[in-house]
Short mmCIF file of C-alpha atoms and ligand atoms in Angstrom, two decimals:
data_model
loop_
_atom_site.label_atom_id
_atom_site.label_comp_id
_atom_site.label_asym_id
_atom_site.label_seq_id
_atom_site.Cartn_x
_atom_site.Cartn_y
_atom_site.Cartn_z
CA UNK A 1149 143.83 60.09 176.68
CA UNK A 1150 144.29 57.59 174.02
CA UNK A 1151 144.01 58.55 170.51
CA UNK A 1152 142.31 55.39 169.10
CA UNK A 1153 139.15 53.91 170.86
CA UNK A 1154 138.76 49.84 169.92
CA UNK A 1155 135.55 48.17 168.86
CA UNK A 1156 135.84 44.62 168.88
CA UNK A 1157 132.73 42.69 166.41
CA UNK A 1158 132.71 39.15 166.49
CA UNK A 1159 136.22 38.79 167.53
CA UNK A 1160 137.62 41.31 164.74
CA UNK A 1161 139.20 44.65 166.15
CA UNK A 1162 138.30 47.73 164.62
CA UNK A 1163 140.27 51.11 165.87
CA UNK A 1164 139.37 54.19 165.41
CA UNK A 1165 140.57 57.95 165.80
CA UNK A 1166 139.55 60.03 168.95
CA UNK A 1167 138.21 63.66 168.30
CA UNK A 1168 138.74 65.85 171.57
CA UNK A 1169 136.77 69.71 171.32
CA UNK A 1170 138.51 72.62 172.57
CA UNK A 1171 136.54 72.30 175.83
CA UNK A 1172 137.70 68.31 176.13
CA UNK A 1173 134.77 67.04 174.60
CA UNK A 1174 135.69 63.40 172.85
CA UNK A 1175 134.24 61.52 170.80
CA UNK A 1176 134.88 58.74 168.39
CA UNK A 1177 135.23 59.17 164.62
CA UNK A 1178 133.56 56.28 163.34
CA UNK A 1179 133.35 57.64 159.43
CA UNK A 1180 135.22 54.20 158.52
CA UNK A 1181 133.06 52.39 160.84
CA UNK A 1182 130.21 50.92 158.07
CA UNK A 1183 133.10 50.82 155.15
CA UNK A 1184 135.33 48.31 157.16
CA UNK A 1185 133.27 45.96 159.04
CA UNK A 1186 129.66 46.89 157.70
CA UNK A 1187 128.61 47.80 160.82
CA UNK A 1188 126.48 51.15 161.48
CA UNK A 1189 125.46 52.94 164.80
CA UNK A 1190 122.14 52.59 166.31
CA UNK A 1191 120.96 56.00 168.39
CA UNK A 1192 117.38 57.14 167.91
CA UNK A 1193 117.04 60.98 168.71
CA UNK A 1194 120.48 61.29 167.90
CA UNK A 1195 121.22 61.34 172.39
CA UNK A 1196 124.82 60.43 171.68
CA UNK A 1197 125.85 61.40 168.16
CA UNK A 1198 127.69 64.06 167.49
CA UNK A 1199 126.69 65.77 163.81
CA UNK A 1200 129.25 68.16 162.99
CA UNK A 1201 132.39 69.92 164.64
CA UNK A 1202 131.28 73.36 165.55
CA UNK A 1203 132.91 76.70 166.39
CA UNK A 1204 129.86 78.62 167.45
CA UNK A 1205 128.27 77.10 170.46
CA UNK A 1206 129.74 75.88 173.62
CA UNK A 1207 127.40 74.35 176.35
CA UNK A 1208 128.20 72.07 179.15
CA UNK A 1209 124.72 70.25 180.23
CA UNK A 1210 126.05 69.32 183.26
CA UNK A 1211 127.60 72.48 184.45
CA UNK A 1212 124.92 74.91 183.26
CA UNK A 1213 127.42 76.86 180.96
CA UNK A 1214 125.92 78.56 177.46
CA UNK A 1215 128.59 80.37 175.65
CA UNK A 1216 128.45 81.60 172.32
CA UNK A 1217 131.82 82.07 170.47
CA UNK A 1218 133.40 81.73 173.95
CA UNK A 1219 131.27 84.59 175.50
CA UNK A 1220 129.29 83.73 178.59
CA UNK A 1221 125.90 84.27 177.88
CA UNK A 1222 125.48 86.02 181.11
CA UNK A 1223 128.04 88.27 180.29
CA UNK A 1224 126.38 88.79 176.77
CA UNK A 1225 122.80 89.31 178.13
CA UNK A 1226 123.94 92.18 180.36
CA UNK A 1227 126.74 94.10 178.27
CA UNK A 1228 125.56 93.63 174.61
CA UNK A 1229 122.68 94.48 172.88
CA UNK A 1230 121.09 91.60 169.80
CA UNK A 1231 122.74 92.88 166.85
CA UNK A 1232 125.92 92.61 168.05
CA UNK A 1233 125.37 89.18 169.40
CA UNK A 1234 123.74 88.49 166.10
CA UNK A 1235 127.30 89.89 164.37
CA UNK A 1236 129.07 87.58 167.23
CA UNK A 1237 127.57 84.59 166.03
CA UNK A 1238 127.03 84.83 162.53
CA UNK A 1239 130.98 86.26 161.80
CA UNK A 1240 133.01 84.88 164.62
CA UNK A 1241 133.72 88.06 166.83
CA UNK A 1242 132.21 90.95 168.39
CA UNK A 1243 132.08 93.78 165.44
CA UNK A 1244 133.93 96.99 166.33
CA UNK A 1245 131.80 100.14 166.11
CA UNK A 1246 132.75 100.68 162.72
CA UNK A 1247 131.27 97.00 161.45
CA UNK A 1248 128.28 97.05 163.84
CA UNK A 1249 127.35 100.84 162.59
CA UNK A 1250 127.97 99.22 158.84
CA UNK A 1251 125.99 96.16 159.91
CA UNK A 1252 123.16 98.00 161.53
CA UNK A 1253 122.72 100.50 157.84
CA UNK A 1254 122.83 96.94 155.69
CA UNK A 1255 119.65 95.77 157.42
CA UNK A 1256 118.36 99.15 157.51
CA UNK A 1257 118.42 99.60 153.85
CA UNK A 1258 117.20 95.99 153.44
CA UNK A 1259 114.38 96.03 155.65
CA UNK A 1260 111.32 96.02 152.92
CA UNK A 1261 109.39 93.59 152.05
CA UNK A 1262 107.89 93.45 148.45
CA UNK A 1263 104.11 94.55 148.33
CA UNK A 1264 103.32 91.10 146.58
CA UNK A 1265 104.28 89.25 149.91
CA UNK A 1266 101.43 91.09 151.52
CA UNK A 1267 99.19 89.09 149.13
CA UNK A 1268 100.58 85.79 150.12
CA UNK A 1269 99.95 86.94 153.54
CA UNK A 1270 96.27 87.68 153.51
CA UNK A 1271 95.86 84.17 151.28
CA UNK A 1272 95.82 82.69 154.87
CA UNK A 1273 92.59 82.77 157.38
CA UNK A 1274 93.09 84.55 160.54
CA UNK A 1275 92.68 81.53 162.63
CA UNK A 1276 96.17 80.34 160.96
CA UNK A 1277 99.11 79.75 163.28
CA UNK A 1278 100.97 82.39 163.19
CA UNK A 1279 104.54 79.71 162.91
CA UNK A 1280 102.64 78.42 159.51
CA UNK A 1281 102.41 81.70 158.26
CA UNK A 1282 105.99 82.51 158.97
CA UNK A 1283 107.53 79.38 157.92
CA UNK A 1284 105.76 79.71 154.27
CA UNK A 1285 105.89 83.42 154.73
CA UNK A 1286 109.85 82.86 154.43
CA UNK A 1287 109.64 80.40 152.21
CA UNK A 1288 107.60 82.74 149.73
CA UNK A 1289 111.04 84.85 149.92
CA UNK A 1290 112.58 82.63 147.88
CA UNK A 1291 109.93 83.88 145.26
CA UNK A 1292 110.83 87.75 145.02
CA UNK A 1293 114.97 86.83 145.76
CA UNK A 1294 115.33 83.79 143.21
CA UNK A 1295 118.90 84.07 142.55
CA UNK A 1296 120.55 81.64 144.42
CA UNK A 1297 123.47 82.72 147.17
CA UNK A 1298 126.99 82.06 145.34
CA UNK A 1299 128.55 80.14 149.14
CA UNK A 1300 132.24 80.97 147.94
CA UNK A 1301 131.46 84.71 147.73
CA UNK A 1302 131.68 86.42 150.86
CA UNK A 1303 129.73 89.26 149.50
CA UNK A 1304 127.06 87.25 148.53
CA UNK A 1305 126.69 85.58 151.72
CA UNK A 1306 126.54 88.75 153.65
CA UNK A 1307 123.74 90.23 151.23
CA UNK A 1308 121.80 87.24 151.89
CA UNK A 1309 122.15 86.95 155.40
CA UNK A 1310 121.60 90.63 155.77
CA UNK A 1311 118.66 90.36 153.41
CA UNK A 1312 117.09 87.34 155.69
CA UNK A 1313 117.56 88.96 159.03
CA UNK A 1314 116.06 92.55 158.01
CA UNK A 1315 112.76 91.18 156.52
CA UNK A 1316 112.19 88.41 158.82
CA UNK A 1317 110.85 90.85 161.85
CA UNK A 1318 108.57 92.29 159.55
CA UNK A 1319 107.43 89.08 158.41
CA UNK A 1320 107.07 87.75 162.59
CA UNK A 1321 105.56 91.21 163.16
CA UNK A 1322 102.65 90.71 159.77
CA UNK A 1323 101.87 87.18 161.24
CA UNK A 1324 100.04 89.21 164.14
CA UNK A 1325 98.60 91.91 162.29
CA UNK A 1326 96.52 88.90 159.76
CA UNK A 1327 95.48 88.10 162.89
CA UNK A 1328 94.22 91.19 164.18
CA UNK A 1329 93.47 91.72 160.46
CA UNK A 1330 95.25 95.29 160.73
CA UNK A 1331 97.37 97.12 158.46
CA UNK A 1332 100.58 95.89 157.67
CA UNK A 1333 103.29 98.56 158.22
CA UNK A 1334 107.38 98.18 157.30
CA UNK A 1335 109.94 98.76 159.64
CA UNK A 1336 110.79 102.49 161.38
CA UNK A 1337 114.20 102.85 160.38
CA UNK A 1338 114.42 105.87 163.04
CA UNK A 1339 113.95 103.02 165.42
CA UNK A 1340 116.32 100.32 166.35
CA UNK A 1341 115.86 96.62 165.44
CA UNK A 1342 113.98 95.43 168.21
CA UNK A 1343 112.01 98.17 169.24
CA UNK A 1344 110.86 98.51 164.89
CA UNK A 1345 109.67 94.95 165.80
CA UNK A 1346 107.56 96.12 168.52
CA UNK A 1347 106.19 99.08 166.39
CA UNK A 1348 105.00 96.56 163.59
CA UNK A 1349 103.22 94.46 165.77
CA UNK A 1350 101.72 96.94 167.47
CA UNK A 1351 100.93 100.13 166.63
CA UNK A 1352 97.63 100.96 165.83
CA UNK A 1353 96.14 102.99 162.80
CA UNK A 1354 96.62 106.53 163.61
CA UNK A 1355 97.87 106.71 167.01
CA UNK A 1356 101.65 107.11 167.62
CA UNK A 1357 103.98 104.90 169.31
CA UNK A 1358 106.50 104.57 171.87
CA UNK A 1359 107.52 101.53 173.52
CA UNK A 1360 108.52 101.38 177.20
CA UNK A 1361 112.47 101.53 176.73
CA UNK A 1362 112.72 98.68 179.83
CA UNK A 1363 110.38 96.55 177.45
CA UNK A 1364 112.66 96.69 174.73
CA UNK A 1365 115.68 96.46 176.82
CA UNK A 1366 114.11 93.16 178.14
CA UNK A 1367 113.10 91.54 174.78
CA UNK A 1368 116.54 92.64 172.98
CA UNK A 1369 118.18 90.47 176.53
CA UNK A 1370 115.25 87.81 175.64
CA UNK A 1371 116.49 87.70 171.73
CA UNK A 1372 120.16 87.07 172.97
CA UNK A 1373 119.35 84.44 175.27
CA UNK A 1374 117.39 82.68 172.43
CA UNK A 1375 120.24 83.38 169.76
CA UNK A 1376 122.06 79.74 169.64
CA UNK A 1377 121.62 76.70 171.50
CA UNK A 1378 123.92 74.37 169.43
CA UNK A 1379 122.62 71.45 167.56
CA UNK A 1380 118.64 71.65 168.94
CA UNK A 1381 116.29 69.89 166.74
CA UNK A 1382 115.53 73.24 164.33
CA UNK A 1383 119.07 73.95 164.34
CA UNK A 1384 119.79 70.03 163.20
CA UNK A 1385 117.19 70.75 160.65
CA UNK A 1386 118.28 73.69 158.78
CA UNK A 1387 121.92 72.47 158.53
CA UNK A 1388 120.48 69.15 157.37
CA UNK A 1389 118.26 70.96 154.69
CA UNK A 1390 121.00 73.66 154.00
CA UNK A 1391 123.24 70.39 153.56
CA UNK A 1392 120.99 69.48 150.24
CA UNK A 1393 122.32 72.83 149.23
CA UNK A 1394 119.00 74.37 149.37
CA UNK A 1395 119.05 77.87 149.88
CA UNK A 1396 119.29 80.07 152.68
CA UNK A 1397 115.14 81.23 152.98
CA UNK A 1398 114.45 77.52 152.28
CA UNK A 1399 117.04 76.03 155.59
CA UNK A 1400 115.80 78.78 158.01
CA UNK A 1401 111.70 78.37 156.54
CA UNK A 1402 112.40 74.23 157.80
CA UNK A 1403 114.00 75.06 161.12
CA UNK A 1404 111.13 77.50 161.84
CA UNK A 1405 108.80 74.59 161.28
CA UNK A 1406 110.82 72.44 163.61
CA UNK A 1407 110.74 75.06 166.10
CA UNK A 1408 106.97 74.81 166.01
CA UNK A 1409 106.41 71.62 167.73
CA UNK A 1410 105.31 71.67 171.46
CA UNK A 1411 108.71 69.70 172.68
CA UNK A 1412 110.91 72.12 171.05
CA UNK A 1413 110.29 76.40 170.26
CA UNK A 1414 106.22 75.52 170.92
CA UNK A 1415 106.52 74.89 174.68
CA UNK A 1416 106.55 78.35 175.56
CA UNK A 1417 103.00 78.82 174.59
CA UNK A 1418 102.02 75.20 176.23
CA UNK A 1419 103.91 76.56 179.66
CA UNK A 1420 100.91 79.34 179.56
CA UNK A 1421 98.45 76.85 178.46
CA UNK A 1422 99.50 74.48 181.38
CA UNK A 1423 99.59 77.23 183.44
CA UNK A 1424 96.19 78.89 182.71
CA UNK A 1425 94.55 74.87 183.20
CA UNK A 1426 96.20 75.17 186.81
CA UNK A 1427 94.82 78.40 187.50
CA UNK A 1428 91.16 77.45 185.88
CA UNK A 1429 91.09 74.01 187.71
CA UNK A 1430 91.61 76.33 191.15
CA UNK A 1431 95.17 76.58 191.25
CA UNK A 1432 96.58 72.70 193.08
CA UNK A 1433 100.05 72.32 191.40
CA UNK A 1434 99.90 68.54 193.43
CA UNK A 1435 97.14 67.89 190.66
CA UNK A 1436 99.12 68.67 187.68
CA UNK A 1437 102.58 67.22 189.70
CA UNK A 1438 101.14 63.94 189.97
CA UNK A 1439 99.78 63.77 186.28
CA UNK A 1440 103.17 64.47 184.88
CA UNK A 1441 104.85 61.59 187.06
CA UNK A 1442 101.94 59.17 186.07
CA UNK A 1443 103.37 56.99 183.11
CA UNK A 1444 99.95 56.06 181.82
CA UNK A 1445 98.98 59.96 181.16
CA UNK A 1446 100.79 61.77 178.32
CA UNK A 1447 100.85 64.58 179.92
CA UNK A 1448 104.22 66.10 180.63
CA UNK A 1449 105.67 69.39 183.04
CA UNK A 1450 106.03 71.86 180.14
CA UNK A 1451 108.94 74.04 180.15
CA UNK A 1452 110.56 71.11 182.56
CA UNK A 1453 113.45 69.23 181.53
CA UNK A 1454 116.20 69.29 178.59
CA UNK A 1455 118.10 67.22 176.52
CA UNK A 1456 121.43 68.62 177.36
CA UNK A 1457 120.83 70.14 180.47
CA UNK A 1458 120.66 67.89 183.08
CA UNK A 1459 121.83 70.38 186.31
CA UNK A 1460 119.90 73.83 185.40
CA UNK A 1461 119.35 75.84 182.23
CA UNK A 1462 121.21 79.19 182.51
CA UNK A 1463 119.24 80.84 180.73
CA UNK A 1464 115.86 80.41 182.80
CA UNK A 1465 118.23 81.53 185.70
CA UNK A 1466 118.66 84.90 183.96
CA UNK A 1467 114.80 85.16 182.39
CA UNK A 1468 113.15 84.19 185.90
CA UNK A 1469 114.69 87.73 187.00
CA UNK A 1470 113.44 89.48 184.22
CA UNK A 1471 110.31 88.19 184.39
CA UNK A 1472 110.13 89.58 188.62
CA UNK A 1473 111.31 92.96 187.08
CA UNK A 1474 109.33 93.46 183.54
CA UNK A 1475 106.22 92.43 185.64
CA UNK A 1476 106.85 95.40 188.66
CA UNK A 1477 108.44 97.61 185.66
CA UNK A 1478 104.89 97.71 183.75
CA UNK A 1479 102.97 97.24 187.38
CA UNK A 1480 101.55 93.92 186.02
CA UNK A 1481 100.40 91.53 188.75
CA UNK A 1482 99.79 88.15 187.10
CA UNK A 1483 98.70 85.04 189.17
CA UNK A 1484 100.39 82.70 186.61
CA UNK A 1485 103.72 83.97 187.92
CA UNK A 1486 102.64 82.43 191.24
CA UNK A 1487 101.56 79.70 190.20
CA UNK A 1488 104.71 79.17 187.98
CA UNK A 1489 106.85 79.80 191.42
CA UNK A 1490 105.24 77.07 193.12
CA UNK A 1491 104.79 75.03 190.35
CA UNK A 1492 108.60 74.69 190.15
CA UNK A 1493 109.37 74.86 193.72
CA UNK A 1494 107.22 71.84 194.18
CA UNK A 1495 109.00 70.12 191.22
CA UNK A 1496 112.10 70.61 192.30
CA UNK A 1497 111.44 69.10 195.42
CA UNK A 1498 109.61 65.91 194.16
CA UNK A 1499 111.55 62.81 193.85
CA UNK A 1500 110.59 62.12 190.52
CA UNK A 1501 112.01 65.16 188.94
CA UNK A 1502 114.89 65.38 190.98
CA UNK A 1503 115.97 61.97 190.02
CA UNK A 1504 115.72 62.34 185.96
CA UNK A 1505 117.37 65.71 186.55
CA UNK A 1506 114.05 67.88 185.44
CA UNK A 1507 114.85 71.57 185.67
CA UNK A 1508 112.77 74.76 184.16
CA UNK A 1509 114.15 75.65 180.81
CA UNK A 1510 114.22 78.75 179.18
CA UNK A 1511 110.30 78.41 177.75
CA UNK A 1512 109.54 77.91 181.36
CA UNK A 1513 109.42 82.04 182.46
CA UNK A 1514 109.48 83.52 179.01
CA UNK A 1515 106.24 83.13 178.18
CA UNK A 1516 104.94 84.87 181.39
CA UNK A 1517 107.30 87.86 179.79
CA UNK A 1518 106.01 88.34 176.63
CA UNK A 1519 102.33 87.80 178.21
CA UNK A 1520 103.49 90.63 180.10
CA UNK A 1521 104.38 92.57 177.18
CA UNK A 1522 100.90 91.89 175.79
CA UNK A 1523 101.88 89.42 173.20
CA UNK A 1524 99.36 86.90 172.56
CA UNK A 1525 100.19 83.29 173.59
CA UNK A 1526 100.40 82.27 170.15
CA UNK A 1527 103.19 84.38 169.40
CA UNK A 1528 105.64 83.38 171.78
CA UNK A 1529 107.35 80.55 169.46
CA UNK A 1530 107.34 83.17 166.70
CA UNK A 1531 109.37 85.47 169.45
CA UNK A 1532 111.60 82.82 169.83
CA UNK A 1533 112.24 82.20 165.96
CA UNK A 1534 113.23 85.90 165.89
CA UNK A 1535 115.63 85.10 168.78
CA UNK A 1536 116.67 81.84 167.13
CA UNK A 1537 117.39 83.13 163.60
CA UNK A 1538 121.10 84.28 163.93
CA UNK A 1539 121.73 80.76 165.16
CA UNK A 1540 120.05 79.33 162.51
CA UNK A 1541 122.21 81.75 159.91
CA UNK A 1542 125.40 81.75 161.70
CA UNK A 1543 124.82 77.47 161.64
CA UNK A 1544 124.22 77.34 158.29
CA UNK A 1545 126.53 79.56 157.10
CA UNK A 1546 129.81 77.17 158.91
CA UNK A 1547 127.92 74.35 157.26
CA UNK A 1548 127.98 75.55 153.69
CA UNK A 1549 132.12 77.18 154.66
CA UNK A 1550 132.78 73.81 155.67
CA UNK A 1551 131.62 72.12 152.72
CA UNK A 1552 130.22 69.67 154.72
CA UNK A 1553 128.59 66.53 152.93
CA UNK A 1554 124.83 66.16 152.56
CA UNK A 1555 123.08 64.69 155.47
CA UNK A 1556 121.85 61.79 155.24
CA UNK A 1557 121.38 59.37 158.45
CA UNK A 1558 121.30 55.37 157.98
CA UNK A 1559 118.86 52.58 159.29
CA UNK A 1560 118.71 49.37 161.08
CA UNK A 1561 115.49 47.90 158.49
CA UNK A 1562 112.97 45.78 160.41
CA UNK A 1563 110.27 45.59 158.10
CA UNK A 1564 108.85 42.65 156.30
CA UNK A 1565 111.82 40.36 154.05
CA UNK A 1566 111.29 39.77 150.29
CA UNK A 1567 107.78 38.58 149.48
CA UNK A 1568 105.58 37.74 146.56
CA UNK A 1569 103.10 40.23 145.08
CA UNK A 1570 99.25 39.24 145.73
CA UNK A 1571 96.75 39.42 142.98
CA UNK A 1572 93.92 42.30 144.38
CA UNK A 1573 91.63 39.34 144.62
CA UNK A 1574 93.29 36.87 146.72
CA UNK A 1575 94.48 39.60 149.14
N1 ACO B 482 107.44 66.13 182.68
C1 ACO B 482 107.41 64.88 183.18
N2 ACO B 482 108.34 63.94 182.93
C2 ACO B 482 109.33 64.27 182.10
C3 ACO B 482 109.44 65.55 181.54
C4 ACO B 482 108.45 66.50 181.84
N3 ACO B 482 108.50 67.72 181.33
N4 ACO B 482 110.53 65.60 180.75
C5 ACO B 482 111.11 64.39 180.82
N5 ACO B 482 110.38 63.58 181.65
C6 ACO B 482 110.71 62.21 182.04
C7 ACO B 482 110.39 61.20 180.94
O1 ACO B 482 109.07 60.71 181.07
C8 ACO B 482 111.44 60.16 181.18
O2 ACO B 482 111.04 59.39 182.29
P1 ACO B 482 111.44 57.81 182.37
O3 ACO B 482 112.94 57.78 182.41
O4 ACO B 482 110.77 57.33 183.61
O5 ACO B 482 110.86 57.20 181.12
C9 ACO B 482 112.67 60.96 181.62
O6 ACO B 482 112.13 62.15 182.23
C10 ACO B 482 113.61 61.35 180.47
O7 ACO B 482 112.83 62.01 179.48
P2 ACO B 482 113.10 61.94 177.92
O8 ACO B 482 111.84 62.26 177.19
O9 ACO B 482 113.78 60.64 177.61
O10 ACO B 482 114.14 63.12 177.75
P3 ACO B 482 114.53 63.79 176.39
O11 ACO B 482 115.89 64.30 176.56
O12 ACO B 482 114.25 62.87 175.24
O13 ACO B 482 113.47 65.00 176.25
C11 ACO B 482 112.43 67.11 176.47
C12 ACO B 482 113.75 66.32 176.58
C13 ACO B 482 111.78 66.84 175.11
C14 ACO B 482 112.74 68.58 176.56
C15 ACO B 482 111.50 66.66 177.61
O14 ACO B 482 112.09 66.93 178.86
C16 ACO B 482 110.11 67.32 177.52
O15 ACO B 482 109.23 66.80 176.83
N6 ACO B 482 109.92 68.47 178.23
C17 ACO B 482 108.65 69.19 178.14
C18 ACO B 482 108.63 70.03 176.88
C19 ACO B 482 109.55 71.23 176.95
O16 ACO B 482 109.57 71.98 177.91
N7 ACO B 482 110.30 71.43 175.85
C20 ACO B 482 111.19 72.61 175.72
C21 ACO B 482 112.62 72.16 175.69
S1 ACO B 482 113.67 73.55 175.65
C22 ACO B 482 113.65 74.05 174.06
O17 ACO B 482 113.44 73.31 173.13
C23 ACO B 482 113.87 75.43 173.82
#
């Protein structure tokens, strides 16, 4: 391959260098591109720009590969558990037992949450979203660990990012309780990290509790296959605020907003919501088929289609078998799991979506898991912020190491040209 690519503007040539990934991705540098022919790049969306040279994340939309750190996520969802795919991500390679024992104490001993924070908490109604309360519920952080993170210390670094991933659980797991308006409990450190979060959502006043060990073992795989997905819109986000050099709490309390919205983290709760219309309007998929293939109706398949992946999404592959076995491990029969079968059988058979390349993603099953679990619906995108956080950190953190310049896209203006200012009274 070449090592220059040519753009020719108005008869002028213009060359610039060719970047190629360590998976033979290219692309063209075009850094110089505005500063020697005052030219920029148009691409709403961002479909075909590449923000940043990345070491974390490899996926291949085409291909239906997801590898973190050069790890197949397969692999990774059946042979390790979260926190060492957390360690994976954030630090570059798997931890030996030594550094995940060491790793697993830090959060451990970090794990409380200041009393005041409960305050902040109960300041919100119970009818709040439960992603509002944890976006400003990390944000608040910031308040009661004001000093900011020194980026050229290691040690700092690792205190914050230790800091951030042992309180945030608690502070997923307190979103439910305001709703249930019950007591708000820290974390069991006799209990690993993801079976603590399950104790702090739900245990109730009084009464012990043990989770079902295949429930945990489910939602640690669910955590994993949430972990990273390269530059996603919340992902973009907390880079692009990190860039600013706002803090840590601050970057990861924007990219749980952006999570939030219904075409990114939120469509797992509007896959049930679809799904619980189909069943309520008597169960015809066709209906529902036809609405999302009919341009004048907004409505769209949830949980269908990707930006990147354009062949299948691996990880639905891997959750659509957990969902068939956490649903016969706790005996749950639920007729959205039928309907969610033929829902996508019938998609994947229809013209429409076969052409624009409209697979289930990963929000497609996993809400039909946690539902199983007995998480309320809207707690799902909160589920997958706990899943998504080490991606976040680990995204931020090779942002801030690479000293990478503050983000800040350009425009093509189409707005009005200069004009005079009209007096109030002749406007
Ligand atoms: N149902 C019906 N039609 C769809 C769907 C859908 N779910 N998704 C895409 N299309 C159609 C579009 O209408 C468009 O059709 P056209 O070419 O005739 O105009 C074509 O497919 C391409 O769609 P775009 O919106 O251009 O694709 P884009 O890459 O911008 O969007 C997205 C990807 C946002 C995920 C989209 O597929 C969508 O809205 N899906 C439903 C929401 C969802 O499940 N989001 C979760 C994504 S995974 C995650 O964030 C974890």
């Amino acid at each position: 391959m070449s090592k220059v690519a040519t753009l020719e503007i108005d008869g002028k040539k213009y060359e610039f260098p060719i970047t190629i990934g360590t998976e033979n991705e290219v692309a063209i540098d075009i850094k110089s591109l505005r500063g020697d022919s005052g030219v920029i790049t148009l691409d709403p969306g961002f479909k075909n720009t590449g923000s940043c040279e990345s070491a974390i994340t490899f996926l291949d939309g085409e291909k239906g590969i997801l590898r973190y750190r050069g790890y197949s996520i397969e692999e990774l969802a059946e042979k390790a558990d979260f926190l060492e795919v957390v360690f994976l991500l954030i630090f570059g390679e798997l931890p030996n037992k030594e550094e995940l024992d060491k790793f697993k104490e830090d959060i451990k001993h970090q794990s409380e949450v200041n009393l005041d924070m409960k305050k902040v908490l109960r300041g919100f109604p119970p009818t709040a979203h439960p992603m509002g309360m944890l976006s400003s519920l990390t944000s608040a952080l910031i308040a009661f660990n004001p000093k900011s993170v020194n980026v050229d210390s290691e040690e700092d670094m690792y205190k914050a990012i230790v800091k951030l991933l042992a309180k945030f659980p608690t502070l997923a797991a307190w979103t439910l309780r305001r709703k249930n308006d019950t007591s708000l409990e820290n974390r069991d450190n006799n209990l690993g990290y993801v079976e603590s979060f399950l104790k702090m959502m739900f245990q109730e006043s009084g009464k012990e509790y043990k989770a079902n060990k295949n429930v945990v073992a489910a939602l640690d795989r669910l955590l994993i296959l949430h972990a990273d997905h390269e530059q996603n819109c919340s992902t973009s986000t907390v880079r692009i605020v990190g860039s600013s050099q706002a803090g840590l709490f601050a970057s990861i309390s924007a990219g749980v907003s952006a999570l939030w919205g219904p075409l990114h983290g939120g469509a797992n709760q509007a896959v049930i919501e679809m799904l619980e219309a189909i069943k309520a309007d008597g169960g015809d998929t066709s209906k529902f088929i036809a609405k999302a293939k009919d341009k004048n109706d907004p409505f769209r398949l949830m949980g269908f289609g990707h930006r990147v992946y354009k062949n299948f999404d691996p990880r639905a592959k891997i959750i659509k078998k957990a969902a068939d076995e956490v649903l016969a491990e706790l005996g749950v029969e639920d007729p959205i799991l039928d309907i969610a079968k033929g829902l996508e059988k019938a998609a994947l058979e229809d013209e429409y979506f076969v052409e624009r390349k409209l697979y289930p993603n990963v929000d497609f099953y996993s809400g039909i898991i946690y539902r199983a679990m007995g998480i309320p619906t809207e707690m799902f995108t909160v589920m997958f912020a706990v899943g998504r956080l080490p991606g976040w950190i680990a995204q931020w953190r090779e942002m801030r190491l690479g000293k990478e310049p503050i983000g800040r896209p350009r425009q093509v203006y189409i707005g009005e040209n200069l004009r005079s200012f009209k007096e109030l009274d002749n406007r």
